[in-house]
C-alpha cells in the first residue's frame, strides 16, 4: 500500500491548544462495542472478539508490527556483586546478545535485587541516558551506544561519559525500591534502538527481508522496537532464578511511558504497567488534540510510530480507536497512569480520561477501575487496579511518584 501525505498534514497546525473550551467535540470509541457494532458483554467476548481486533488495529496503524521473532542467542553476566550499595543489594549487569542477517546487537540490563528476598519482584524500565545515570554506584558500566546529546550531562558527541553518573538518581529512587523489597532492572533504550530517524541501526535491520532498508508502513517504529527489548528482558527473567518473572512491573516515563504501555498491551507476561507522564501516543486521548497532537508528534519524531499512523495527522476524528483502548488491552492486569500538573504538553486530563474510559473493561473482570469522571485533586491518588494521580510539578519522575507506585504494587500484587 502506498500512502501519500500532504505537507499540511505534517505542518499545518502550529500552536498547541491549552484551552479546555477549544477541545473539539468527539465521541470516545466504546471499548465494549466491536468494529462491527457487536456489544461485548463478558470476558469471553472481550478476549475473543474485541481485544484481538483492537490489538490488531494498534499494531498495524499506530506502533507497527514486529516482523518476525528473534530470540536471545546468549547472555553474559559481565559484572556482579553480592555486596552492592554498601551491602544493601545484589547487582548484576547482564548482556543479552542477538544476531541475524549478518547483524549483531547486544544490550545490557542493570539489575539490583534486595538482599533479603529470594525471588524478587522487579520494576523494569528503560532509562534515557545510560544505566550509570540511575545511581552513583561507580561499578555501573557506561554504555558505548549512541546517545542523544545533552551538554549539561557531558554528552556532546553522542557518547555517554563519566560526567553523567548518578544524574538521574532522583528519577529512580533505587534505595526506596530496594527497601520495599523490590528489585530494579534498567536498560539504556538507545542500545536497543537509537532514538533518531534512522532505521539502519538498532534492532530493525536484524529483521529486514533481503534488501529492505526501512520498515514497511505497518511495521515497527522505535517504540515497538523498544517494546521488543522489554520482552527480551522478560525472556531473560524467566531464566534468572533470582527474579520473580510473575511479578515484573514495566515502568516508563514520557516516550518510555508510551513504550511501557505498548509493552504491557503486547506482552501479557508483564504483571503490571506504569505510565509516567506518557502523553500523546501514550495514555492521553488523541481526539482531544490538547497539547501535543498526532501531527506534531509524527513531525517531531517520525521514527516513533509506524508510518500508517501519519494518516491520522490532523485527522484524529477518523481514528476508530483512542488511547483508552490501549490501556484496556492491559486488562485485567494493574495499570497506573500518572500525570503532572504543569505537564500540559502531555494533557493530564486526557491521560486521566483514558484511565477512566478503560475502566469498563476492567469491570468485566470484576476489577475496580477509575470510578468517577471527576479528576482527583492534585496529589490525591486514586489507586485501584486502574490507578491515577496528578501531582504538583513538571514533566519528571519524582519521589512522590515512586512512593505511590510502590504502595500500589504492594496492594495489587501482594494484597498488602
Ligand atoms: C517530547 C515529546 C513527548 C514526550 C517527551 C519525552 O518532546 O513531544 O511526546 O515523549 O518528549 O519523551 O521526554
Short mmCIF file of C-alpha atoms and ligand atoms in Angstrom, two decimals:
data_model
loop_
_atom_site.label_atom_id
_atom_site.label_comp_id
_atom_site.label_asym_id
_atom_site.label_seq_id
_atom_site.Cartn_x
_atom_site.Cartn_y
_atom_site.Cartn_z
CA UNK A 1 0.00 0.00 0.00
CA UNK A 2 1.28 3.47 -0.70
CA UNK A 3 0.14 6.40 1.36
CA UNK A 4 0.53 9.99 0.25
CA UNK A 5 0.82 12.80 2.77
CA UNK A 6 0.19 16.43 2.05
CA UNK A 7 2.50 18.92 3.65
CA UNK A 8 -0.49 20.35 5.51
CA UNK A 9 -0.85 17.06 7.28
CA UNK A 10 2.64 17.45 8.65
CA UNK A 11 2.84 21.07 9.17
CA UNK A 12 -0.40 22.91 9.02
CA UNK A 13 -1.01 23.25 12.71
CA UNK A 14 1.21 25.27 14.95
CA UNK A 15 0.14 26.46 18.22
CA UNK A 16 -0.68 23.73 20.65
CA UNK A 17 -4.08 24.17 22.24
CA UNK A 18 -4.10 24.55 26.02
CA UNK A 19 -7.63 25.84 26.28
CA UNK A 20 -10.18 23.31 27.52
CA UNK A 21 -13.00 25.22 25.79
CA UNK A 22 -11.29 24.66 22.42
CA UNK A 23 -11.11 20.89 22.72
CA UNK A 24 -13.10 19.60 19.74
CA UNK A 25 -16.25 17.63 20.31
CA UNK A 26 -15.60 13.97 19.79
CA UNK A 27 -17.01 10.62 20.54
CA UNK A 28 -14.94 8.31 22.71
CA UNK A 29 -14.95 4.93 20.96
CA UNK A 30 -16.72 2.36 23.10
CA UNK A 31 -14.25 -0.33 24.14
CA UNK A 32 -17.20 -2.65 24.64
CA UNK A 33 -18.56 -2.39 21.13
CA UNK A 34 -16.76 -4.19 18.32
CA UNK A 35 -15.90 -2.56 14.98
CA UNK A 36 -18.89 -4.46 13.60
CA UNK A 37 -21.06 -2.91 16.31
CA UNK A 38 -21.41 -6.01 18.36
CA UNK A 39 -21.90 -5.46 22.08
CA UNK A 40 -19.20 -7.01 24.24
CA UNK A 41 -20.84 -8.32 27.35
CA UNK A 42 -18.33 -10.57 29.03
CA UNK A 43 -14.68 -11.51 29.35
CA UNK A 44 -15.02 -14.26 26.77
CA UNK A 45 -16.30 -11.88 24.09
CA UNK A 46 -13.72 -9.29 25.05
CA UNK A 47 -10.90 -11.81 24.69
CA UNK A 48 -12.27 -13.48 21.57
CA UNK A 49 -13.56 -10.56 19.56
CA UNK A 50 -12.73 -7.14 20.85
CA UNK A 51 -9.27 -7.44 22.34
CA UNK A 52 -7.79 -9.09 19.21
CA UNK A 53 -9.29 -6.50 16.85
CA UNK A 54 -8.06 -3.60 18.97
CA UNK A 55 -4.62 -5.13 19.31
CA UNK A 56 -4.56 -5.62 15.57
CA UNK A 57 -5.53 -2.01 14.90
CA UNK A 58 -2.88 -0.57 17.22
CA UNK A 59 -0.32 -2.96 15.77
CA UNK A 60 -0.85 -2.06 12.12
CA UNK A 61 -1.82 1.58 12.41
CA UNK A 62 -0.13 3.03 15.47
CA UNK A 63 3.04 1.33 16.71
CA UNK A 64 3.77 -1.11 13.89
CA UNK A 65 4.18 -4.82 13.76
CA UNK A 66 7.38 -6.61 14.71
CA UNK A 67 8.12 -8.57 11.53
CA UNK A 68 9.38 -11.80 12.98
CA UNK A 69 10.84 -13.45 16.01
CA UNK A 70 14.28 -13.12 17.39
CA UNK A 71 15.35 -14.99 20.48
CA UNK A 72 18.25 -14.36 22.82
CA UNK A 73 21.26 -16.07 21.29
CA UNK A 74 23.25 -15.96 24.51
CA UNK A 75 23.70 -13.85 27.56
CA UNK A 76 26.66 -12.96 29.66
CA UNK A 77 26.82 -11.68 33.21
CA UNK A 78 29.55 -9.12 32.63
CA UNK A 79 29.71 -7.97 36.24
CA UNK A 80 28.09 -8.89 39.53
CA UNK A 81 28.36 -8.31 43.25
CA UNK A 82 26.58 -9.67 46.30
CA UNK A 83 27.55 -6.63 48.23
CA UNK A 84 26.42 -3.64 46.24
CA UNK A 85 25.30 -0.27 47.61
CA UNK A 86 27.07 -0.76 50.94
CA UNK A 87 25.73 -4.24 51.38
CA UNK A 88 22.12 -3.39 50.70
CA UNK A 89 21.74 -5.16 47.37
CA UNK A 90 22.92 -7.65 44.84
CA UNK A 91 23.90 -6.20 41.48
CA UNK A 92 24.21 -7.82 38.08
CA UNK A 93 24.99 -6.40 34.68
CA UNK A 94 23.88 -8.80 32.01
CA UNK A 95 24.42 -8.51 28.26
CA UNK A 96 21.76 -10.08 26.06
CA UNK A 97 23.17 -10.94 22.65
CA UNK A 98 21.29 -11.31 19.35
CA UNK A 99 22.35 -11.92 15.80
CA UNK A 100 20.65 -12.35 12.47
CA UNK A 101 21.10 -11.37 8.82
CA UNK A 102 24.78 -10.69 9.43
CA UNK A 103 23.93 -8.11 12.09
CA UNK A 104 24.66 -8.37 15.76
CA UNK A 105 23.13 -6.50 18.63
CA UNK A 106 23.54 -6.62 22.36
CA UNK A 107 22.06 -4.65 25.19
CA UNK A 108 22.82 -4.60 28.86
CA UNK A 109 20.38 -4.96 31.75
CA UNK A 110 21.49 -3.48 35.05
CA UNK A 111 19.75 -5.36 37.85
CA UNK A 112 19.65 -4.56 41.54
CA UNK A 113 17.93 -7.00 43.86
CA UNK A 114 17.13 -6.65 47.55
CA UNK A 115 19.36 -8.92 49.60
CA UNK A 116 16.72 -10.39 51.85
CA UNK A 117 14.32 -11.54 49.11
CA UNK A 118 14.90 -14.85 47.39
CA UNK A 119 12.97 -14.31 44.18
CA UNK A 120 12.34 -10.62 43.87
CA UNK A 121 9.56 -8.75 42.12
CA UNK A 122 11.14 -6.11 39.91
CA UNK A 123 10.40 -2.80 38.32
CA UNK A 124 11.71 -2.87 34.77
CA UNK A 125 12.20 0.36 32.88
CA UNK A 126 14.29 1.99 30.22
CA UNK A 127 16.48 4.97 31.03
CA UNK A 128 17.25 7.91 28.73
CA UNK A 129 20.97 8.46 29.32
CA UNK A 130 22.58 5.20 30.33
CA UNK A 131 22.42 2.78 33.23
CA UNK A 132 25.12 4.71 35.07
CA UNK A 133 22.78 7.71 35.39
CA UNK A 134 20.28 5.96 37.66
CA UNK A 135 22.70 5.62 40.60
CA UNK A 136 26.05 6.92 41.81
CA UNK A 137 27.33 3.35 42.09
CA UNK A 138 30.82 3.51 40.50
CA UNK A 139 30.58 -0.10 39.31
CA UNK A 140 27.88 0.53 36.76
CA UNK A 141 29.28 0.36 33.28
CA UNK A 142 28.99 3.22 30.84
CA UNK A 143 27.33 2.25 27.58
CA UNK A 144 29.13 2.94 24.33
CA UNK A 145 25.92 3.18 22.35
CA UNK A 146 24.79 6.34 20.56
CA UNK A 147 23.11 8.78 22.95
CA UNK A 148 21.19 11.99 22.44
CA UNK A 149 23.41 14.98 23.16
CA UNK A 150 22.87 16.76 26.44
CA UNK A 151 25.76 19.09 27.25
CA UNK A 152 24.61 19.58 30.84
CA UNK A 153 25.17 15.84 31.33
CA UNK A 154 28.51 15.96 29.50
CA UNK A 155 27.10 14.26 26.40
CA UNK A 156 28.36 16.16 23.37
CA UNK A 157 29.43 13.74 20.66
CA UNK A 158 26.54 11.34 21.19
CA UNK A 159 28.72 9.45 23.64
CA UNK A 160 27.96 8.91 27.29
CA UNK A 161 30.62 9.92 29.78
CA UNK A 162 31.53 9.61 33.44
CA UNK A 163 30.17 13.11 34.00
CA UNK A 164 26.60 11.87 33.95
CA UNK A 165 27.00 9.18 36.60
CA UNK A 166 24.10 9.45 39.01
CA UNK A 167 22.49 12.46 37.33
CA UNK A 168 19.12 10.71 37.20
CA UNK A 169 19.28 9.25 40.71
CA UNK A 170 16.25 11.27 41.76
CA UNK A 171 14.16 9.76 38.93
CA UNK A 172 14.75 6.18 40.09
CA UNK A 173 14.70 6.16 43.90
CA UNK A 174 16.69 2.95 43.96
CA UNK A 175 17.09 2.72 47.74
CA UNK A 176 13.39 3.21 48.30
CA UNK A 177 12.58 0.48 45.80
CA UNK A 178 15.03 -1.96 47.42
CA UNK A 179 13.86 -1.13 50.94
CA UNK A 180 10.33 -2.01 49.86
CA UNK A 181 11.53 -5.46 48.76
CA UNK A 182 11.56 -4.83 45.01
CA UNK A 183 14.38 -5.05 42.54
CA UNK A 184 15.11 -2.59 39.77
CA UNK A 185 16.14 -3.56 36.27
CA UNK A 186 17.02 -0.90 33.76
CA UNK A 187 18.26 -0.71 30.19
CA UNK A 188 19.62 2.20 28.17
CA UNK A 189 16.97 2.47 25.45
CA UNK A 190 19.34 3.53 22.67
CA UNK A 191 21.15 0.18 22.98
CA UNK A 192 18.03 -1.43 21.57
CA UNK A 193 17.31 1.27 19.03
CA UNK A 194 18.96 4.69 18.88
CA UNK A 195 16.31 7.39 19.27
CA UNK A 196 16.69 9.01 15.86
CA UNK A 197 15.07 8.83 12.47
CA UNK A 198 17.45 6.26 11.08
CA UNK A 199 16.39 2.69 10.53
CA UNK A 200 19.81 1.37 9.54
CA UNK A 201 20.82 0.77 13.13
CA UNK A 202 19.50 -0.76 16.34
CA UNK A 203 17.34 -3.84 16.21
CA UNK A 204 15.44 -3.13 12.99
CA UNK A 205 17.98 -4.44 10.44
CA UNK A 206 18.14 -7.80 12.17
CA UNK A 207 14.63 -8.50 10.96
CA UNK A 208 14.73 -6.94 7.49
CA UNK A 209 13.94 -9.04 4.47
CA UNK A 210 16.52 -9.09 1.66
CA UNK A 211 17.28 -5.56 0.52
CA UNK A 212 14.85 -3.92 2.93
CA UNK A 213 16.08 -0.52 4.15
CA UNK A 214 13.33 0.61 6.43
CA UNK A 215 10.16 -0.79 7.96
CA UNK A 216 7.03 -1.03 5.78
CA UNK A 217 4.08 1.27 6.53
CA UNK A 218 2.61 -1.13 9.06
CA UNK A 219 5.90 -2.21 10.56
CA UNK A 220 7.62 -1.23 13.78
CA UNK A 221 8.81 2.21 14.63
CA UNK A 222 11.15 2.88 17.53
CA UNK A 223 8.51 2.48 20.26
CA UNK A 224 7.67 -1.03 19.08
CA UNK A 225 11.40 -1.76 18.82
CA UNK A 226 11.86 -0.69 22.42
CA UNK A 227 8.97 -2.92 23.49
CA UNK A 228 10.72 -5.78 21.71
CA UNK A 229 13.69 -5.18 24.04
CA UNK A 230 11.48 -5.23 27.13
CA UNK A 231 10.02 -8.57 26.08
CA UNK A 232 13.52 -9.99 25.64
CA UNK A 233 14.40 -8.75 29.12
CA UNK A 234 11.33 -10.69 30.24
CA UNK A 235 12.63 -13.79 28.40
CA UNK A 236 15.82 -13.41 30.40
CA UNK A 237 13.99 -13.01 33.72
CA UNK A 238 12.26 -16.31 33.04
CA UNK A 239 15.72 -17.88 33.15
CA UNK A 240 17.02 -15.97 36.16
CA UNK A 241 16.23 -17.72 39.45
CA UNK A 242 16.69 -14.55 41.45
CA UNK A 243 13.87 -12.70 39.71
CA UNK A 244 10.16 -13.42 40.13
CA UNK A 245 9.13 -13.40 36.48
CA UNK A 246 5.48 -13.35 37.52
CA UNK A 247 5.91 -10.01 39.23
CA UNK A 248 7.64 -7.80 36.70
CA UNK A 249 6.20 -4.30 36.64
CA UNK A 250 7.05 -2.46 33.48
CA UNK A 251 7.59 1.24 34.04
CA UNK A 252 8.39 4.18 31.78
CA UNK A 253 8.45 7.94 31.69
CA UNK A 254 7.32 10.04 28.75
CA UNK A 255 8.26 8.39 25.41
CA UNK A 256 9.33 5.43 27.51
CA UNK A 257 5.93 5.53 29.23
CA UNK A 258 4.33 5.15 25.80
CA UNK A 259 6.70 2.22 25.39
CA UNK A 260 5.72 0.69 28.74
CA UNK A 261 2.03 0.81 27.82
CA UNK A 262 2.57 -0.83 24.45
CA UNK A 263 4.82 -3.43 26.07
CA UNK A 264 2.10 -4.22 28.60
CA UNK A 265 -0.51 -4.46 25.85
CA UNK A 266 1.53 -6.78 23.64
CA UNK A 267 3.21 -8.98 26.24
CA UNK A 268 0.86 -10.36 28.86
CA UNK A 269 3.73 -11.69 30.93
CA UNK A 270 4.14 -8.22 32.44
CA UNK A 271 2.29 -8.28 35.75
CA UNK A 272 1.59 -4.55 35.88
CA UNK A 273 2.28 -1.38 33.93
CA UNK A 274 3.18 2.18 34.97
CA UNK A 275 2.89 5.08 32.56
CA UNK A 276 4.51 8.21 33.97
CA UNK A 277 3.64 11.39 32.03
CA UNK A 278 3.35 9.43 28.78
CA UNK A 279 1.17 11.94 26.91
CA UNK A 280 0.37 11.77 23.21
CA UNK A 281 0.66 8.27 21.78
CA UNK A 282 0.76 7.05 25.39
CA UNK A 283 -2.05 7.47 27.87
CA UNK A 284 -3.53 10.74 26.56
CA UNK A 285 -6.64 10.62 24.37
CA UNK A 286 -5.61 11.68 20.86
CA UNK A 287 -9.02 13.02 19.89
CA UNK A 288 -8.80 15.84 22.44
CA UNK A 289 -5.95 17.46 20.49
CA UNK A 290 -4.80 19.15 23.69
CA UNK A 291 -1.08 19.90 23.93
CA UNK A 292 0.89 17.57 21.69
CA UNK A 293 -1.14 16.15 18.80
CA UNK A 294 -0.72 13.25 16.40
CA UNK A 295 0.57 15.57 13.64
CA UNK A 296 3.05 17.24 15.98
CA UNK A 297 4.44 14.02 17.32
CA UNK A 298 4.72 12.44 13.87
CA UNK A 299 6.53 15.50 12.61
CA UNK A 300 8.96 15.83 15.54
CA UNK A 301 9.54 12.11 15.88
CA UNK A 302 8.78 10.48 12.53
CA UNK A 303 10.50 7.29 13.68
CA UNK A 304 8.49 6.53 16.83
CA UNK A 305 5.28 5.12 15.36
CA UNK A 306 4.62 3.16 12.19
CA UNK A 307 4.17 5.25 9.06
CA UNK A 308 0.47 4.36 8.83
CA UNK A 309 -0.10 6.46 11.94
CA UNK A 310 0.53 9.57 9.83
CA UNK A 311 -2.85 9.01 8.18
CA UNK A 312 -4.30 10.44 11.38
CA UNK A 313 -2.29 13.67 11.35
CA UNK A 314 -4.88 16.41 11.94
CA UNK A 315 -7.41 13.74 11.34
CA UNK A 316 -7.86 12.28 14.80
CA UNK A 317 -11.63 12.16 14.37
CA UNK A 318 -11.23 9.36 11.87
CA UNK A 319 -9.38 7.15 14.36
CA UNK A 320 -11.67 4.22 15.16
CA UNK A 321 -9.85 3.79 18.48
CA UNK A 322 -8.34 6.01 21.11
CA UNK A 323 -5.69 5.55 23.75
CA UNK A 324 -8.07 4.37 26.49
CA UNK A 325 -8.30 1.21 24.43
CA UNK A 326 -4.55 0.80 24.60
CA UNK A 327 -4.95 0.82 28.37
CA UNK A 328 -7.86 -1.59 28.15
CA UNK A 329 -5.57 -4.04 26.32
CA UNK A 330 -3.64 -4.37 29.57
CA UNK A 331 -6.72 -5.57 31.50
CA UNK A 332 -7.10 -7.27 33.89
CA UNK A 333 -3.52 -6.55 34.93
CA UNK A 334 -2.96 -3.46 37.07
CA UNK A 335 -2.12 -0.24 35.26
CA UNK A 336 -1.11 3.10 36.74
CA UNK A 337 -1.40 6.34 34.77
CA UNK A 338 0.33 9.36 36.30
CA UNK A 339 0.34 13.00 35.24
CA UNK A 340 1.98 16.20 36.40
CA UNK A 341 0.12 19.45 36.88
CA UNK A 342 2.49 21.55 34.82
CA UNK A 343 2.92 18.96 32.09
CA UNK A 344 0.21 20.36 29.85
CA UNK A 345 2.02 19.19 26.72
CA UNK A 346 1.12 15.63 27.82
CA UNK A 347 -2.53 16.60 28.52
CA UNK A 348 -3.12 15.44 32.13
CA UNK A 349 -6.88 15.49 31.65
CA UNK A 350 -6.60 13.35 28.53
CA UNK A 351 -4.41 10.91 30.45
CA UNK A 352 -6.95 10.75 33.25
CA UNK A 353 -9.87 10.23 30.88
CA UNK A 354 -8.10 7.35 29.21
CA UNK A 355 -7.77 5.59 32.54
CA UNK A 356 -11.42 6.34 33.22
CA UNK A 357 -12.71 5.12 29.84
CA UNK A 358 -10.61 1.95 30.03
CA UNK A 359 -12.27 1.04 33.29
CA UNK A 360 -15.39 -0.75 31.92
CA UNK A 361 -13.08 -3.42 30.52
CA UNK A 362 -11.54 -3.90 33.96
CA UNK A 363 -15.04 -4.10 35.39
CA UNK A 364 -15.77 -7.06 33.07
CA UNK A 365 -13.06 -8.87 35.02
CA UNK A 366 -14.55 -7.61 38.28
CA UNK A 367 -11.59 -5.36 38.84
CA UNK A 368 -12.02 -1.83 40.01
CA UNK A 369 -11.04 0.95 37.65
CA UNK A 370 -11.44 4.70 37.98
CA UNK A 371 -14.93 5.13 39.42
CA UNK A 372 -15.60 8.78 38.66
CA UNK A 373 -15.16 11.07 35.69
CA UNK A 374 -14.18 13.87 38.08
CA UNK A 375 -10.43 14.28 38.08
CA UNK A 376 -8.97 13.79 41.55
CA UNK A 377 -7.25 16.70 43.26
CA UNK A 378 -3.57 17.23 42.88
CA UNK A 379 -1.50 14.77 44.96
CA UNK A 380 -4.62 12.71 45.80
CA UNK A 381 -4.07 9.37 44.07
CA UNK A 382 -6.90 7.01 43.21
CA UNK A 383 -5.38 3.56 43.48
CA UNK A 384 -7.47 0.71 42.19
CA UNK A 385 -6.45 -1.91 39.66
CA UNK A 386 -6.55 1.09 37.35
CA UNK A 387 -4.78 3.86 39.23
CA UNK A 388 -4.25 7.53 38.53
CA UNK A 389 -2.64 10.54 40.08
CA UNK A 390 -1.78 14.05 39.11
CA UNK A 391 0.98 15.54 41.19
CA UNK A 392 2.31 19.05 41.54
CA UNK A 393 5.26 19.98 39.39
CA UNK A 394 6.56 19.42 35.91
CA UNK A 395 7.26 16.65 33.43
CA UNK A 396 9.51 14.41 35.52
CA UNK A 397 9.63 11.35 37.77
CA UNK A 398 9.73 12.22 41.46
CA UNK A 399 9.99 10.62 44.86
CA UNK A 400 6.26 11.17 45.28
CA UNK A 401 5.60 9.20 42.09
CA UNK A 402 7.69 6.24 43.28
CA UNK A 403 6.10 6.24 46.71
CA UNK A 404 2.74 5.84 45.01
CA UNK A 405 3.93 3.12 42.63
CA UNK A 406 5.35 1.07 45.49
CA UNK A 407 2.23 1.41 47.66
CA UNK A 408 0.04 0.44 44.77
CA UNK A 409 2.22 -2.50 43.69
CA UNK A 410 2.17 -3.77 47.29
CA UNK A 411 -1.60 -3.66 47.21
CA UNK A 412 -2.19 -5.00 43.70
CA UNK A 413 0.50 -7.69 43.56
CA UNK A 414 0.77 -8.67 47.24
CA UNK A 415 -2.60 -7.69 48.73
CA UNK A 416 -0.73 -5.68 51.32
C1 LIG B 1 8.66 15.30 23.97
C2 LIG B 1 7.58 14.61 23.20
C3 LIG B 1 6.69 13.91 24.17
C4 LIG B 1 7.46 13.09 25.16
C5 LIG B 1 8.78 13.72 25.57
C6 LIG B 1 9.80 12.80 26.21
O1 LIG B 1 9.44 16.11 23.23
O2 LIG B 1 6.89 15.58 22.48
O3 LIG B 1 5.76 13.12 23.47
O4 LIG B 1 7.64 11.81 24.70
O5 LIG B 1 9.43 14.29 24.51
O6 LIG B 1 9.88 11.63 25.89
O7 LIG B 1 10.56 13.31 27.01
#
